């Protein structure tokens, strides 16, 4: 019989959100906004790579004002 694994479902969805947030075009600030939106959605689902990328964006000041406190 078919069993639905919610943990696996959320892992897949959060990974997809992480991938959608990857590789914004550095010449277009709206790409960073879009990336940050997807990273935050994935982070809320526990995607640690997305959490890391949010920190990197704050640390580097990519698409938003550099904020070392938020980067941590």
Short mmCIF file of C-alpha atoms in Angstrom, two decimals:
data_model
loop_
_atom_site.label_atom_id
_atom_site.label_comp_id
_atom_site.label_asym_id
_atom_site.label_seq_id
_atom_site.Cartn_x
_atom_site.Cartn_y
_atom_site.Cartn_z
CA UNK A 1 0.00 0.00 0.00
CA UNK A 2 1.01 3.60 -0.63
CA UNK A 3 2.16 5.58 2.40
CA UNK A 4 2.81 9.28 2.30
CA UNK A 5 5.96 10.46 4.05
CA UNK A 6 5.40 14.06 5.19
CA UNK A 7 9.03 14.50 6.27
CA UNK A 8 10.27 13.52 2.82
CA UNK A 9 7.64 15.76 1.21
CA UNK A 10 8.80 18.83 3.14
CA UNK A 11 12.44 17.96 2.48
CA UNK A 12 11.78 17.87 -1.25
CA UNK A 13 9.73 21.08 -1.21
CA UNK A 14 12.31 22.96 0.87
CA UNK A 15 15.10 21.75 -1.42
CA UNK A 16 13.13 22.97 -4.43
CA UNK A 17 12.70 26.37 -2.80
CA UNK A 18 16.44 26.47 -2.12
CA UNK A 19 17.21 25.69 -5.76
CA UNK A 20 14.77 28.36 -6.97
CA UNK A 21 16.55 30.90 -4.81
CA UNK A 22 20.02 30.05 -6.16
CA UNK A 23 22.14 32.06 -8.56
CA UNK A 24 20.57 35.49 -8.68
CA UNK A 25 21.90 37.80 -11.40
CA UNK A 26 24.20 40.27 -9.60
CA UNK A 27 23.18 43.06 -12.00
CA UNK A 28 19.50 42.88 -11.10
CA UNK A 29 18.45 43.72 -7.53
CA UNK A 30 15.01 42.13 -8.07
CA UNK A 31 16.74 38.77 -8.62
CA UNK A 32 18.20 39.10 -5.13
CA UNK A 33 14.76 39.97 -3.76
CA UNK A 34 13.33 36.87 -5.41
CA UNK A 35 16.20 34.71 -4.15
CA UNK A 36 15.78 36.03 -0.61
CA UNK A 37 12.03 35.33 -0.75
CA UNK A 38 12.61 31.68 -1.68
CA UNK A 39 15.50 31.24 0.74
CA UNK A 40 13.27 32.48 3.58
CA UNK A 41 10.47 30.08 2.60
CA UNK A 42 12.91 27.19 2.50
CA UNK A 43 14.51 28.24 5.80
CA UNK A 44 11.09 28.22 7.50
CA UNK A 45 10.83 24.57 6.47
CA UNK A 46 14.22 23.83 8.01
CA UNK A 47 16.40 23.91 4.88
CA UNK A 48 19.82 24.62 6.38
CA UNK A 49 21.47 25.48 3.05
CA UNK A 50 18.90 28.22 2.55
CA UNK A 51 19.54 29.51 6.08
CA UNK A 52 23.22 29.69 5.23
CA UNK A 53 22.58 31.56 1.99
CA UNK A 54 20.47 34.16 3.81
CA UNK A 55 23.44 34.73 6.10
CA UNK A 56 25.78 35.02 3.12
CA UNK A 57 23.49 37.58 1.49
CA UNK A 58 23.49 39.69 4.66
CA UNK A 59 27.24 39.25 5.14
CA UNK A 60 28.12 40.22 1.56
CA UNK A 61 25.38 42.83 1.22
CA UNK A 62 24.05 41.14 -1.91
CA UNK A 63 20.66 42.60 -2.77
CA UNK A 64 20.26 44.19 0.64
CA UNK A 65 22.21 46.38 3.03
CA UNK A 66 25.14 44.58 4.61
CA UNK A 67 24.20 43.55 8.16
CA UNK A 68 26.79 41.46 9.96
CA UNK A 69 24.52 40.96 12.98
CA UNK A 70 21.77 39.46 10.81
CA UNK A 71 24.37 37.43 8.92
CA UNK A 72 25.11 35.45 12.07
#
